[in-house]
Protein backbone atom coordinates (compact mmCIF):
# COMPACT_ATOMS: atom_id res chain seq x y z
CA UNK A 1 0.00 0.00 0.00
CA UNK A 2 2.93 2.40 0.63
CA UNK A 3 3.23 3.48 -3.03
CA UNK A 4 -0.06 5.29 -2.60
CA UNK A 5 0.41 6.64 0.95
CA UNK A 6 2.17 10.02 0.88
CA UNK A 7 3.03 9.95 4.60
CA UNK A 8 5.27 6.93 4.18
CA UNK A 9 7.68 8.77 1.86
CA UNK A 10 11.29 7.78 2.62
CA UNK A 11 10.49 4.89 4.97
CA UNK A 12 10.84 1.95 2.58
CA UNK A 13 14.35 2.74 1.38
CA UNK A 14 15.61 3.33 4.93
CA UNK A 15 13.75 0.44 6.52
CA UNK A 16 16.80 -1.63 7.48
CA UNK A 17 18.43 1.20 9.45
CA UNK A 18 15.09 2.36 10.86
CA UNK A 19 14.27 -1.13 12.11
CA UNK A 20 17.44 -1.06 14.22
CA UNK A 21 16.67 2.45 15.48
CA UNK A 22 13.05 1.67 16.42
CA UNK A 23 14.02 -1.48 18.27
CA UNK A 24 16.90 0.25 20.12
CA UNK A 25 14.43 1.85 22.55
CA UNK A 26 11.83 0.06 24.65
CA UNK A 27 8.07 0.45 24.89
CA UNK A 28 8.59 1.54 28.51
CA UNK A 29 11.07 4.27 27.50
CA UNK A 30 8.84 5.58 24.72
CA UNK A 31 5.57 5.53 26.68
CA UNK A 32 6.92 5.91 30.24
CA UNK A 33 4.93 8.93 31.41
CA UNK A 34 1.74 7.62 29.81
CA UNK A 35 1.73 3.99 30.87
CA UNK A 36 -0.46 4.57 33.93
CA UNK A 37 -3.18 5.86 31.57
CA UNK A 38 -3.27 2.68 29.47
CA UNK A 39 -5.81 -0.07 30.26
CA UNK A 40 -4.50 -2.34 33.02
CA UNK A 41 -6.56 -5.36 32.03
CA UNK A 42 -6.39 -6.99 28.62
CA UNK A 43 -8.19 -5.20 25.79
CA UNK A 44 -8.21 -5.27 22.02
CA UNK A 45 -5.36 -2.85 21.17
CA UNK A 46 -4.43 -1.16 17.90
CA UNK A 47 -1.00 0.23 16.97
CA UNK A 48 -1.46 2.55 13.98
CA UNK A 49 1.72 3.12 11.98
CA UNK A 50 3.33 0.38 14.02
CA UNK A 51 6.71 0.46 12.25
CA UNK A 52 8.52 -2.71 13.31
CA UNK A 53 5.96 -3.52 15.99
CA UNK A 54 8.08 -2.72 19.06
CA UNK A 55 5.05 -1.35 20.92
CA UNK A 56 2.56 -3.80 19.45
CA UNK A 57 4.68 -6.73 20.65
CA UNK A 58 5.08 -5.20 24.12
CA UNK A 59 1.30 -4.74 24.39
CA UNK A 60 0.78 -8.37 23.34
CA UNK A 61 3.23 -9.50 26.05
CA UNK A 62 1.12 -7.54 28.55
CA UNK A 63 -1.86 -9.68 27.55
CA UNK A 64 -3.63 -7.41 25.08
CA UNK A 65 -4.94 -8.69 21.75
CA UNK A 66 -3.06 -6.54 19.26
CA UNK A 67 -3.55 -5.41 15.68
CA UNK A 68 -0.53 -3.69 14.10
CA UNK A 69 -1.29 -1.51 11.07
CA UNK A 70 1.71 -0.60 8.93
CA UNK A 71 1.54 0.61 5.30
CA UNK A 72 5.30 0.45 4.59
CA UNK A 73 5.85 -3.14 3.43
CA UNK A 74 9.58 -3.10 4.26
CA UNK A 75 8.92 -2.13 7.89
CA UNK A 76 6.05 -4.57 8.22
CA UNK A 77 8.29 -7.40 7.00
CA UNK A 78 10.93 -6.48 9.60
CA UNK A 79 8.21 -6.46 12.25
CA UNK A 80 6.82 -9.84 11.24
CA UNK A 81 10.36 -11.28 11.40
CA UNK A 82 11.50 -9.56 14.62
CA UNK A 83 8.32 -10.38 16.54
CA UNK A 84 7.51 -13.73 14.95
CA UNK A 85 7.20 -15.25 18.43
CA UNK A 86 4.46 -12.80 19.43
CA UNK A 87 0.81 -13.11 18.46
CA UNK A 88 0.13 -9.98 16.39
CA UNK A 89 -2.31 -9.36 13.56
CA UNK A 90 -0.47 -7.29 10.92
CA UNK A 91 -2.50 -5.27 8.43
CA UNK A 92 -1.43 -3.28 5.38
CA UNK A 93 -3.62 -0.19 5.76
CA UNK A 94 -3.28 3.59 6.09
CA UNK A 95 -4.72 6.71 7.58
CA UNK A 96 -6.74 8.79 7.06
CA UNK A 97 -9.45 6.26 6.12
CA UNK A 98 -8.05 2.85 7.15
CA UNK A 99 -10.34 1.05 4.66
CA UNK A 100 -9.09 -2.46 5.50
CA UNK A 101 -9.51 -2.02 9.25
CA UNK A 102 -12.85 -0.23 8.92
CA UNK A 103 -14.17 -3.24 6.98
CA UNK A 104 -13.41 -5.54 9.93
CA UNK A 105 -15.89 -3.79 12.24
CA UNK A 106 -13.67 -4.03 15.34
CA UNK A 107 -13.46 -1.52 18.21
CA UNK A 108 -10.41 -1.04 20.43
CA UNK A 109 -9.85 -0.28 24.11
CA UNK A 110 -6.43 1.20 23.33
CA UNK A 111 -5.15 2.88 20.17
CA UNK A 112 -1.54 4.05 19.81
CA UNK A 113 -0.50 6.66 17.27
CA UNK A 114 3.20 6.89 18.03
CA UNK A 115 5.27 9.16 15.76
CA UNK A 116 2.72 9.02 12.93
CA UNK A 117 0.32 11.99 13.13
CA UNK A 118 2.82 14.59 11.79
CA UNK A 119 2.97 12.67 8.50
CA UNK A 120 -0.62 13.68 7.68
CA UNK A 121 -1.53 17.03 6.18
CA UNK A 122 -4.31 19.17 7.70
CA UNK A 123 -7.13 17.65 5.64
CA UNK A 124 -5.87 14.11 6.37
CA UNK A 125 -5.63 14.90 10.09
CA UNK A 126 -9.24 16.09 10.18
CA UNK A 127 -10.45 12.95 8.40
CA UNK A 128 -8.06 10.72 10.31
CA UNK A 129 -9.24 11.85 13.72
CA UNK A 130 -12.84 10.99 12.84
CA UNK A 131 -11.70 7.56 11.62
CA UNK A 132 -9.66 6.87 14.76
CA UNK A 133 -12.32 8.09 17.20
CA UNK A 134 -14.87 5.80 15.54
CA UNK A 135 -12.55 2.82 16.17
CA UNK A 136 -12.45 3.38 19.95
CA UNK A 137 -14.59 1.17 22.17
CA UNK A 138 -16.66 2.92 24.86
CA UNK A 139 -14.25 4.21 27.52
CA UNK A 140 -11.30 3.48 25.22
CA UNK A 141 -7.96 5.32 25.25
CA UNK A 142 -6.17 7.03 22.36
CA UNK A 143 -2.48 7.85 22.97
CA UNK A 144 -0.64 10.10 20.50
CA UNK A 145 3.04 11.04 20.37
CA UNK A 146 3.70 13.77 17.80
CA UNK A 147 7.12 14.96 16.64
CA UNK A 148 8.11 18.58 16.04
CA UNK A 149 11.38 20.13 14.89
CA UNK A 150 13.57 19.65 11.82
CA UNK A 151 12.21 17.37 9.08
CA UNK A 152 14.59 14.58 7.99
CA UNK A 153 15.41 14.79 4.28
CA UNK A 154 13.16 12.73 2.05
CA UNK A 155 10.28 12.63 4.55
CA UNK A 156 6.84 14.21 4.37
CA UNK A 157 6.20 15.83 7.73
CA UNK A 158 4.14 18.77 8.97
CA UNK A 159 4.18 21.05 12.00
CA UNK A 160 1.08 20.02 13.94
CA UNK A 161 -0.26 22.53 16.45
CA UNK A 162 -1.14 20.69 19.67
CA UNK A 163 -4.27 22.82 20.04
CA UNK A 164 -5.46 21.59 16.65
CA UNK A 165 -5.11 17.94 17.72
CA UNK A 166 -7.02 18.63 20.94
CA UNK A 167 -9.76 20.47 19.02
CA UNK A 168 -10.10 17.64 16.49
CA UNK A 169 -10.27 15.04 19.24
CA UNK A 170 -12.87 17.00 21.20
CA UNK A 171 -14.94 17.58 18.04
CA UNK A 172 -14.88 13.78 17.58
CA UNK A 173 -16.32 13.38 21.09
CA UNK A 174 -13.10 12.55 22.97
CA UNK A 175 -11.92 14.05 26.28
CA UNK A 176 -8.34 15.10 27.10
CA UNK A 177 -6.83 12.79 29.74
CA UNK A 178 -3.21 13.98 29.47
CA UNK A 179 -1.27 16.73 27.72
CA UNK A 180 2.52 16.83 28.00
CA UNK A 181 5.79 16.43 26.18
CA UNK A 182 9.25 14.98 26.31
CA UNK A 183 12.72 15.25 24.78
CA UNK A 184 13.87 13.04 21.92
CA UNK A 185 15.11 9.62 23.09
CA UNK A 186 17.69 9.57 20.28
CA UNK A 187 19.03 13.03 21.18
CA UNK A 188 18.38 14.55 17.74
CA UNK A 189 18.94 18.33 17.86
CA UNK A 190 15.73 20.38 17.96
CA UNK A 191 13.41 17.37 18.03
CA UNK A 192 10.62 17.43 20.67
CA UNK A 193 7.66 15.15 21.25
CA UNK A 194 4.18 16.18 22.26
CA UNK A 195 2.24 13.54 24.21
CA UNK A 196 -1.54 13.51 24.19
CA UNK A 197 -3.94 10.98 25.65
CA UNK A 198 -7.69 11.05 25.01
CA UNK A 199 -10.60 9.04 26.39
CA UNK A 200 -13.75 7.97 24.63
CA UNK A 201 -17.08 8.43 26.46
C1 LIG B 1 8.48 7.35 12.82
S1 LIG B 1 7.70 5.87 12.29
C2 LIG B 1 7.03 5.29 13.86
C3 LIG B 1 6.90 3.80 13.91
C4 LIG B 1 6.43 3.26 15.27
N1 LIG B 1 5.14 3.76 15.67
C5 LIG B 1 7.45 3.57 16.34
O1 LIG B 1 7.17 4.38 17.23
O2 LIG B 1 8.55 3.00 16.26
C6 LIG B 1 6.27 6.44 11.44
C7 LIG B 1 5.42 5.32 10.86
O3 LIG B 1 4.20 5.86 10.33
C8 LIG B 1 3.87 5.14 9.16
N2 LIG B 1 2.95 5.98 8.39
C9 LIG B 1 3.23 7.04 7.61
N3 LIG B 1 2.11 7.51 7.03
C10 LIG B 1 1.10 6.73 7.47
C11 LIG B 1 -0.30 6.69 7.23
N4 LIG B 1 -0.88 7.57 6.40
N5 LIG B 1 -1.05 5.75 7.84
C12 LIG B 1 -0.46 4.86 8.69
N6 LIG B 1 0.86 4.83 8.96
C13 LIG B 1 1.63 5.76 8.35
C14 LIG B 1 5.21 4.89 8.50
O4 LIG B 1 5.15 3.87 7.55
C15 LIG B 1 6.08 4.56 9.71
O5 LIG B 1 6.05 3.21 10.02
PDB file of C-alpha atoms and ligand atoms in Angstrom:
ATOM      1  CA  UNK A   1       0.000   0.000   0.000  1.00  0.00           C
ATOM      2  CA  UNK A   2       2.929   2.400   0.627  1.00  0.00           C
ATOM      3  CA  UNK A   3       3.235   3.477  -3.031  1.00  0.00           C
ATOM      4  CA  UNK A   4      -0.064   5.293  -2.597  1.00  0.00           C
ATOM      5  CA  UNK A   5       0.414   6.638   0.949  1.00  0.00           C
ATOM      6  CA  UNK A   6       2.169  10.016   0.885  1.00  0.00           C
ATOM      7  CA  UNK A   7       3.028   9.955   4.605  1.00  0.00           C
ATOM      8  CA  UNK A   8       5.273   6.926   4.178  1.00  0.00           C
ATOM      9  CA  UNK A   9       7.683   8.765   1.863  1.00  0.00           C
ATOM     10  CA  UNK A  10      11.295   7.785   2.624  1.00  0.00           C
ATOM     11  CA  UNK A  11      10.487   4.886   4.974  1.00  0.00           C
ATOM     12  CA  UNK A  12      10.841   1.949   2.578  1.00  0.00           C
ATOM     13  CA  UNK A  13      14.352   2.739   1.379  1.00  0.00           C
ATOM     14  CA  UNK A  14      15.607   3.335   4.935  1.00  0.00           C
ATOM     15  CA  UNK A  15      13.751   0.436   6.515  1.00  0.00           C
ATOM     16  CA  UNK A  16      16.801  -1.633   7.484  1.00  0.00           C
ATOM     17  CA  UNK A  17      18.432   1.199   9.452  1.00  0.00           C
ATOM     18  CA  UNK A  18      15.093   2.358  10.864  1.00  0.00           C
ATOM     19  CA  UNK A  19      14.273  -1.128  12.111  1.00  0.00           C
ATOM     20  CA  UNK A  20      17.435  -1.062  14.219  1.00  0.00           C
ATOM     21  CA  UNK A  21      16.672   2.446  15.481  1.00  0.00           C
ATOM     22  CA  UNK A  22      13.048   1.674  16.423  1.00  0.00           C
ATOM     23  CA  UNK A  23      14.021  -1.480  18.273  1.00  0.00           C
ATOM     24  CA  UNK A  24      16.900   0.254  20.124  1.00  0.00           C
ATOM     25  CA  UNK A  25      14.427   1.853  22.548  1.00  0.00           C
ATOM     26  CA  UNK A  26      11.832   0.064  24.647  1.00  0.00           C
ATOM     27  CA  UNK A  27       8.071   0.446  24.891  1.00  0.00           C
ATOM     28  CA  UNK A  28       8.589   1.540  28.509  1.00  0.00           C
ATOM     29  CA  UNK A  29      11.069   4.270  27.495  1.00  0.00           C
ATOM     30  CA  UNK A  30       8.840   5.584  24.717  1.00  0.00           C
ATOM     31  CA  UNK A  31       5.574   5.534  26.679  1.00  0.00           C
ATOM     32  CA  UNK A  32       6.924   5.909  30.236  1.00  0.00           C
ATOM     33  CA  UNK A  33       4.932   8.927  31.414  1.00  0.00           C
ATOM     34  CA  UNK A  34       1.745   7.624  29.812  1.00  0.00           C
ATOM     35  CA  UNK A  35       1.730   3.986  30.870  1.00  0.00           C
ATOM     36  CA  UNK A  36      -0.460   4.565  33.930  1.00  0.00           C
ATOM     37  CA  UNK A  37      -3.181   5.857  31.569  1.00  0.00           C
ATOM     38  CA  UNK A  38      -3.272   2.676  29.465  1.00  0.00           C
ATOM     39  CA  UNK A  39      -5.811  -0.066  30.264  1.00  0.00           C
ATOM     40  CA  UNK A  40      -4.504  -2.340  33.022  1.00  0.00           C
ATOM     41  CA  UNK A  41      -6.564  -5.358  32.035  1.00  0.00           C
ATOM     42  CA  UNK A  42      -6.391  -6.992  28.617  1.00  0.00           C
ATOM     43  CA  UNK A  43      -8.190  -5.203  25.791  1.00  0.00           C
ATOM     44  CA  UNK A  44      -8.214  -5.266  22.024  1.00  0.00           C
ATOM     45  CA  UNK A  45      -5.363  -2.850  21.169  1.00  0.00           C
ATOM     46  CA  UNK A  46      -4.428  -1.157  17.902  1.00  0.00           C
ATOM     47  CA  UNK A  47      -1.001   0.233  16.967  1.00  0.00           C
ATOM     48  CA  UNK A  48      -1.464   2.547  13.977  1.00  0.00           C
ATOM     49  CA  UNK A  49       1.717   3.124  11.979  1.00  0.00           C
ATOM     50  CA  UNK A  50       3.335   0.378  14.016  1.00  0.00           C
ATOM     51  CA  UNK A  51       6.705   0.462  12.248  1.00  0.00           C
ATOM     52  CA  UNK A  52       8.515  -2.706  13.310  1.00  0.00           C
ATOM     53  CA  UNK A  53       5.957  -3.523  15.989  1.00  0.00           C
ATOM     54  CA  UNK A  54       8.085  -2.724  19.061  1.00  0.00           C
ATOM     55  CA  UNK A  55       5.050  -1.349  20.924  1.00  0.00           C
ATOM     56  CA  UNK A  56       2.560  -3.800  19.447  1.00  0.00           C
ATOM     57  CA  UNK A  57       4.680  -6.732  20.655  1.00  0.00           C
ATOM     58  CA  UNK A  58       5.077  -5.196  24.117  1.00  0.00           C
ATOM     59  CA  UNK A  59       1.304  -4.745  24.394  1.00  0.00           C
ATOM     60  CA  UNK A  60       0.778  -8.366  23.339  1.00  0.00           C
ATOM     61  CA  UNK A  61       3.232  -9.501  26.045  1.00  0.00           C
ATOM     62  CA  UNK A  62       1.119  -7.542  28.548  1.00  0.00           C
ATOM     63  CA  UNK A  63      -1.861  -9.682  27.552  1.00  0.00           C
ATOM     64  CA  UNK A  64      -3.625  -7.406  25.080  1.00  0.00           C
ATOM     65  CA  UNK A  65      -4.945  -8.695  21.749  1.00  0.00           C
ATOM     66  CA  UNK A  66      -3.056  -6.542  19.255  1.00  0.00           C
ATOM     67  CA  UNK A  67      -3.552  -5.409  15.681  1.00  0.00           C
ATOM     68  CA  UNK A  68      -0.535  -3.690  14.102  1.00  0.00           C
ATOM     69  CA  UNK A  69      -1.290  -1.505  11.072  1.00  0.00           C
ATOM     70  CA  UNK A  70       1.712  -0.595   8.928  1.00  0.00           C
ATOM     71  CA  UNK A  71       1.537   0.611   5.299  1.00  0.00           C
ATOM     72  CA  UNK A  72       5.296   0.448   4.586  1.00  0.00           C
ATOM     73  CA  UNK A  73       5.845  -3.137   3.432  1.00  0.00           C
ATOM     74  CA  UNK A  74       9.583  -3.104   4.259  1.00  0.00           C
ATOM     75  CA  UNK A  75       8.916  -2.127   7.892  1.00  0.00           C
ATOM     76  CA  UNK A  76       6.046  -4.566   8.223  1.00  0.00           C
ATOM     77  CA  UNK A  77       8.289  -7.401   7.005  1.00  0.00           C
ATOM     78  CA  UNK A  78      10.932  -6.479   9.595  1.00  0.00           C
ATOM     79  CA  UNK A  79       8.214  -6.461  12.248  1.00  0.00           C
ATOM     80  CA  UNK A  80       6.824  -9.835  11.243  1.00  0.00           C
ATOM     81  CA  UNK A  81      10.360 -11.281  11.397  1.00  0.00           C
ATOM     82  CA  UNK A  82      11.499  -9.562  14.624  1.00  0.00           C
ATOM     83  CA  UNK A  83       8.318 -10.382  16.539  1.00  0.00           C
ATOM     84  CA  UNK A  84       7.510 -13.728  14.949  1.00  0.00           C
ATOM     85  CA  UNK A  85       7.204 -15.252  18.427  1.00  0.00           C
ATOM     86  CA  UNK A  86       4.460 -12.796  19.434  1.00  0.00           C
ATOM     87  CA  UNK A  87       0.809 -13.113  18.455  1.00  0.00           C
ATOM     88  CA  UNK A  88       0.133  -9.980  16.387  1.00  0.00           C
ATOM     89  CA  UNK A  89      -2.314  -9.363  13.562  1.00  0.00           C
ATOM     90  CA  UNK A  90      -0.472  -7.293  10.924  1.00  0.00           C
ATOM     91  CA  UNK A  91      -2.495  -5.266   8.431  1.00  0.00           C
ATOM     92  CA  UNK A  92      -1.430  -3.277   5.376  1.00  0.00           C
ATOM     93  CA  UNK A  93      -3.624  -0.194   5.760  1.00  0.00           C
ATOM     94  CA  UNK A  94      -3.275   3.585   6.089  1.00  0.00           C
ATOM     95  CA  UNK A  95      -4.723   6.715   7.577  1.00  0.00           C
ATOM     96  CA  UNK A  96      -6.743   8.789   7.062  1.00  0.00           C
ATOM     97  CA  UNK A  97      -9.450   6.263   6.123  1.00  0.00           C
ATOM     98  CA  UNK A  98      -8.048   2.851   7.146  1.00  0.00           C
ATOM     99  CA  UNK A  99     -10.336   1.053   4.661  1.00  0.00           C
ATOM    100  CA  UNK A 100      -9.094  -2.461   5.504  1.00  0.00           C
ATOM    101  CA  UNK A 101      -9.506  -2.024   9.250  1.00  0.00           C
ATOM    102  CA  UNK A 102     -12.846  -0.228   8.919  1.00  0.00           C
ATOM    103  CA  UNK A 103     -14.168  -3.238   6.976  1.00  0.00           C
ATOM    104  CA  UNK A 104     -13.408  -5.542   9.928  1.00  0.00           C
ATOM    105  CA  UNK A 105     -15.890  -3.794  12.241  1.00  0.00           C
ATOM    106  CA  UNK A 106     -13.667  -4.027  15.344  1.00  0.00           C
ATOM    107  CA  UNK A 107     -13.462  -1.520  18.208  1.00  0.00           C
ATOM    108  CA  UNK A 108     -10.409  -1.045  20.426  1.00  0.00           C
ATOM    109  CA  UNK A 109      -9.853  -0.282  24.109  1.00  0.00           C
ATOM    110  CA  UNK A 110      -6.426   1.203  23.331  1.00  0.00           C
ATOM    111  CA  UNK A 111      -5.150   2.881  20.170  1.00  0.00           C
ATOM    112  CA  UNK A 112      -1.542   4.046  19.811  1.00  0.00           C
ATOM    113  CA  UNK A 113      -0.502   6.660  17.272  1.00  0.00           C
ATOM    114  CA  UNK A 114       3.205   6.891  18.031  1.00  0.00           C
ATOM    115  CA  UNK A 115       5.266   9.162  15.762  1.00  0.00           C
ATOM    116  CA  UNK A 116       2.722   9.023  12.935  1.00  0.00           C
ATOM    117  CA  UNK A 117       0.325  11.993  13.125  1.00  0.00           C
ATOM    118  CA  UNK A 118       2.816  14.590  11.791  1.00  0.00           C
ATOM    119  CA  UNK A 119       2.974  12.668   8.497  1.00  0.00           C
ATOM    120  CA  UNK A 120      -0.615  13.680   7.683  1.00  0.00           C
ATOM    121  CA  UNK A 121      -1.533  17.033   6.184  1.00  0.00           C
ATOM    122  CA  UNK A 122      -4.308  19.170   7.698  1.00  0.00           C
ATOM    123  CA  UNK A 123      -7.134  17.652   5.639  1.00  0.00           C
ATOM    124  CA  UNK A 124      -5.871  14.113   6.367  1.00  0.00           C
ATOM    125  CA  UNK A 125      -5.626  14.901  10.091  1.00  0.00           C
ATOM    126  CA  UNK A 126      -9.239  16.095  10.185  1.00  0.00           C
ATOM    127  CA  UNK A 127     -10.455  12.949   8.404  1.00  0.00           C
ATOM    128  CA  UNK A 128      -8.062  10.715  10.307  1.00  0.00           C
ATOM    129  CA  UNK A 129      -9.240  11.848  13.723  1.00  0.00           C
ATOM    130  CA  UNK A 130     -12.842  10.991  12.840  1.00  0.00           C
ATOM    131  CA  UNK A 131     -11.699   7.565  11.615  1.00  0.00           C
ATOM    132  CA  UNK A 132      -9.660   6.869  14.758  1.00  0.00           C
ATOM    133  CA  UNK A 133     -12.319   8.094  17.195  1.00  0.00           C
ATOM    134  CA  UNK A 134     -14.873   5.797  15.539  1.00  0.00           C
ATOM    135  CA  UNK A 135     -12.546   2.819  16.175  1.00  0.00           C
ATOM    136  CA  UNK A 136     -12.450   3.378  19.948  1.00  0.00           C
ATOM    137  CA  UNK A 137     -14.588   1.173  22.166  1.00  0.00           C
ATOM    138  CA  UNK A 138     -16.661   2.923  24.859  1.00  0.00           C
ATOM    139  CA  UNK A 139     -14.252   4.207  27.522  1.00  0.00           C
ATOM    140  CA  UNK A 140     -11.296   3.480  25.217  1.00  0.00           C
ATOM    141  CA  UNK A 141      -7.958   5.316  25.249  1.00  0.00           C
ATOM    142  CA  UNK A 142      -6.170   7.027  22.363  1.00  0.00           C
ATOM    143  CA  UNK A 143      -2.479   7.851  22.966  1.00  0.00           C
ATOM    144  CA  UNK A 144      -0.642  10.099  20.500  1.00  0.00           C
ATOM    145  CA  UNK A 145       3.037  11.040  20.366  1.00  0.00           C
ATOM    146  CA  UNK A 146       3.705  13.766  17.805  1.00  0.00           C
ATOM    147  CA  UNK A 147       7.120  14.958  16.641  1.00  0.00           C
ATOM    148  CA  UNK A 148       8.114  18.577  16.041  1.00  0.00           C
ATOM    149  CA  UNK A 149      11.377  20.127  14.887  1.00  0.00           C
ATOM    150  CA  UNK A 150      13.566  19.647  11.818  1.00  0.00           C
ATOM    151  CA  UNK A 151      12.212  17.374   9.077  1.00  0.00           C
ATOM    152  CA  UNK A 152      14.586  14.578   7.988  1.00  0.00           C
ATOM    153  CA  UNK A 153      15.411  14.790   4.281  1.00  0.00           C
ATOM    154  CA  UNK A 154      13.158  12.729   2.050  1.00  0.00           C
ATOM    155  CA  UNK A 155      10.285  12.628   4.545  1.00  0.00           C
ATOM    156  CA  UNK A 156       6.839  14.212   4.366  1.00  0.00           C
ATOM    157  CA  UNK A 157       6.196  15.825   7.729  1.00  0.00           C
ATOM    158  CA  UNK A 158       4.137  18.772   8.974  1.00  0.00           C
ATOM    159  CA  UNK A 159       4.175  21.054  12.003  1.00  0.00           C
ATOM    160  CA  UNK A 160       1.081  20.017  13.935  1.00  0.00           C
ATOM    161  CA  UNK A 161      -0.256  22.526  16.454  1.00  0.00           C
ATOM    162  CA  UNK A 162      -1.135  20.690  19.667  1.00  0.00           C
ATOM    163  CA  UNK A 163      -4.267  22.820  20.039  1.00  0.00           C
ATOM    164  CA  UNK A 164      -5.462  21.586  16.652  1.00  0.00           C
ATOM    165  CA  UNK A 165      -5.112  17.943  17.724  1.00  0.00           C
ATOM    166  CA  UNK A 166      -7.022  18.631  20.938  1.00  0.00           C
ATOM    167  CA  UNK A 167      -9.761  20.472  19.024  1.00  0.00           C
ATOM    168  CA  UNK A 168     -10.098  17.642  16.490  1.00  0.00           C
ATOM    169  CA  UNK A 169     -10.275  15.039  19.238  1.00  0.00           C
ATOM    170  CA  UNK A 170     -12.872  17.001  21.198  1.00  0.00           C
ATOM    171  CA  UNK A 171     -14.936  17.579  18.045  1.00  0.00           C
ATOM    172  CA  UNK A 172     -14.878  13.782  17.579  1.00  0.00           C
ATOM    173  CA  UNK A 173     -16.318  13.378  21.087  1.00  0.00           C
ATOM    174  CA  UNK A 174     -13.095  12.546  22.972  1.00  0.00           C
ATOM    175  CA  UNK A 175     -11.921  14.051  26.277  1.00  0.00           C
ATOM    176  CA  UNK A 176      -8.341  15.103  27.102  1.00  0.00           C
ATOM    177  CA  UNK A 177      -6.827  12.787  29.742  1.00  0.00           C
ATOM    178  CA  UNK A 178      -3.209  13.983  29.466  1.00  0.00           C
ATOM    179  CA  UNK A 179      -1.273  16.730  27.719  1.00  0.00           C
ATOM    180  CA  UNK A 180       2.516  16.834  28.004  1.00  0.00           C
ATOM    181  CA  UNK A 181       5.788  16.431  26.182  1.00  0.00           C
ATOM    182  CA  UNK A 182       9.249  14.975  26.314  1.00  0.00           C
ATOM    183  CA  UNK A 183      12.724  15.252  24.776  1.00  0.00           C
ATOM    184  CA  UNK A 184      13.872  13.035  21.917  1.00  0.00           C
ATOM    185  CA  UNK A 185      15.106   9.618  23.087  1.00  0.00           C
ATOM    186  CA  UNK A 186      17.689   9.567  20.278  1.00  0.00           C
ATOM    187  CA  UNK A 187      19.034  13.025  21.175  1.00  0.00           C
ATOM    188  CA  UNK A 188      18.379  14.548  17.738  1.00  0.00           C
ATOM    189  CA  UNK A 189      18.940  18.331  17.856  1.00  0.00           C
ATOM    190  CA  UNK A 190      15.729  20.384  17.963  1.00  0.00           C
ATOM    191  CA  UNK A 191      13.412  17.365  18.032  1.00  0.00           C
ATOM    192  CA  UNK A 192      10.622  17.429  20.672  1.00  0.00           C
ATOM    193  CA  UNK A 193       7.656  15.148  21.247  1.00  0.00           C
ATOM    194  CA  UNK A 194       4.180  16.176  22.257  1.00  0.00           C
ATOM    195  CA  UNK A 195       2.243  13.535  24.206  1.00  0.00           C
ATOM    196  CA  UNK A 196      -1.541  13.510  24.187  1.00  0.00           C
ATOM    197  CA  UNK A 197      -3.940  10.979  25.649  1.00  0.00           C
ATOM    198  CA  UNK A 198      -7.688  11.051  25.010  1.00  0.00           C
ATOM    199  CA  UNK A 199     -10.601   9.035  26.394  1.00  0.00           C
ATOM    200  CA  UNK A 200     -13.754   7.971  24.628  1.00  0.00           C
ATOM    201  CA  UNK A 201     -17.080   8.427  26.458  1.00  0.00           C
TER     202      UNK A 201
HETATM  203  C1  LIG B   1       8.479   7.352  12.820  1.00  0.00           C
HETATM  204  S1  LIG B   1       7.696   5.868  12.292  1.00  0.00           S
HETATM  205  C2  LIG B   1       7.028   5.292  13.858  1.00  0.00           C
HETATM  206  C3  LIG B   1       6.897   3.799  13.909  1.00  0.00           C
HETATM  207  C4  LIG B   1       6.428   3.261  15.273  1.00  0.00           C
HETATM  208  N1  LIG B   1       5.136   3.760  15.668  1.00  0.00           N
HETATM  209  C5  LIG B   1       7.451   3.574  16.338  1.00  0.00           C
HETATM  210  O1  LIG B   1       7.166   4.379  17.233  1.00  0.00           O
HETATM  211  O2  LIG B   1       8.547   3.002  16.265  1.00  0.00           O
HETATM  212  C6  LIG B   1       6.267   6.444  11.436  1.00  0.00           C
HETATM  213  C7  LIG B   1       5.418   5.320  10.855  1.00  0.00           C
HETATM  214  O3  LIG B   1       4.200   5.862  10.334  1.00  0.00           O
HETATM  215  C8  LIG B   1       3.871   5.141   9.160  1.00  0.00           C
HETATM  216  N2  LIG B   1       2.950   5.979   8.387  1.00  0.00           N
HETATM  217  C9  LIG B   1       3.226   7.042   7.614  1.00  0.00           C
HETATM  218  N3  LIG B   1       2.113   7.505   7.033  1.00  0.00           N
HETATM  219  C10 LIG B   1       1.101   6.726   7.472  1.00  0.00           C
HETATM  220  C11 LIG B   1      -0.303   6.693   7.228  1.00  0.00           C
HETATM  221  N4  LIG B   1      -0.882   7.572   6.400  1.00  0.00           N
HETATM  222  N5  LIG B   1      -1.050   5.747   7.843  1.00  0.00           N
HETATM  223  C12 LIG B   1      -0.458   4.862   8.691  1.00  0.00           C
HETATM  224  N6  LIG B   1       0.861   4.829   8.956  1.00  0.00           N
HETATM  225  C13 LIG B   1       1.625   5.756   8.347  1.00  0.00           C
HETATM  226  C14 LIG B   1       5.212   4.893   8.500  1.00  0.00           C
HETATM  227  O4  LIG B   1       5.153   3.865   7.554  1.00  0.00           O
HETATM  228  C15 LIG B   1       6.077   4.563   9.713  1.00  0.00           C
HETATM  229  O5  LIG B   1       6.054   3.208  10.022  1.00  0.00           O
END
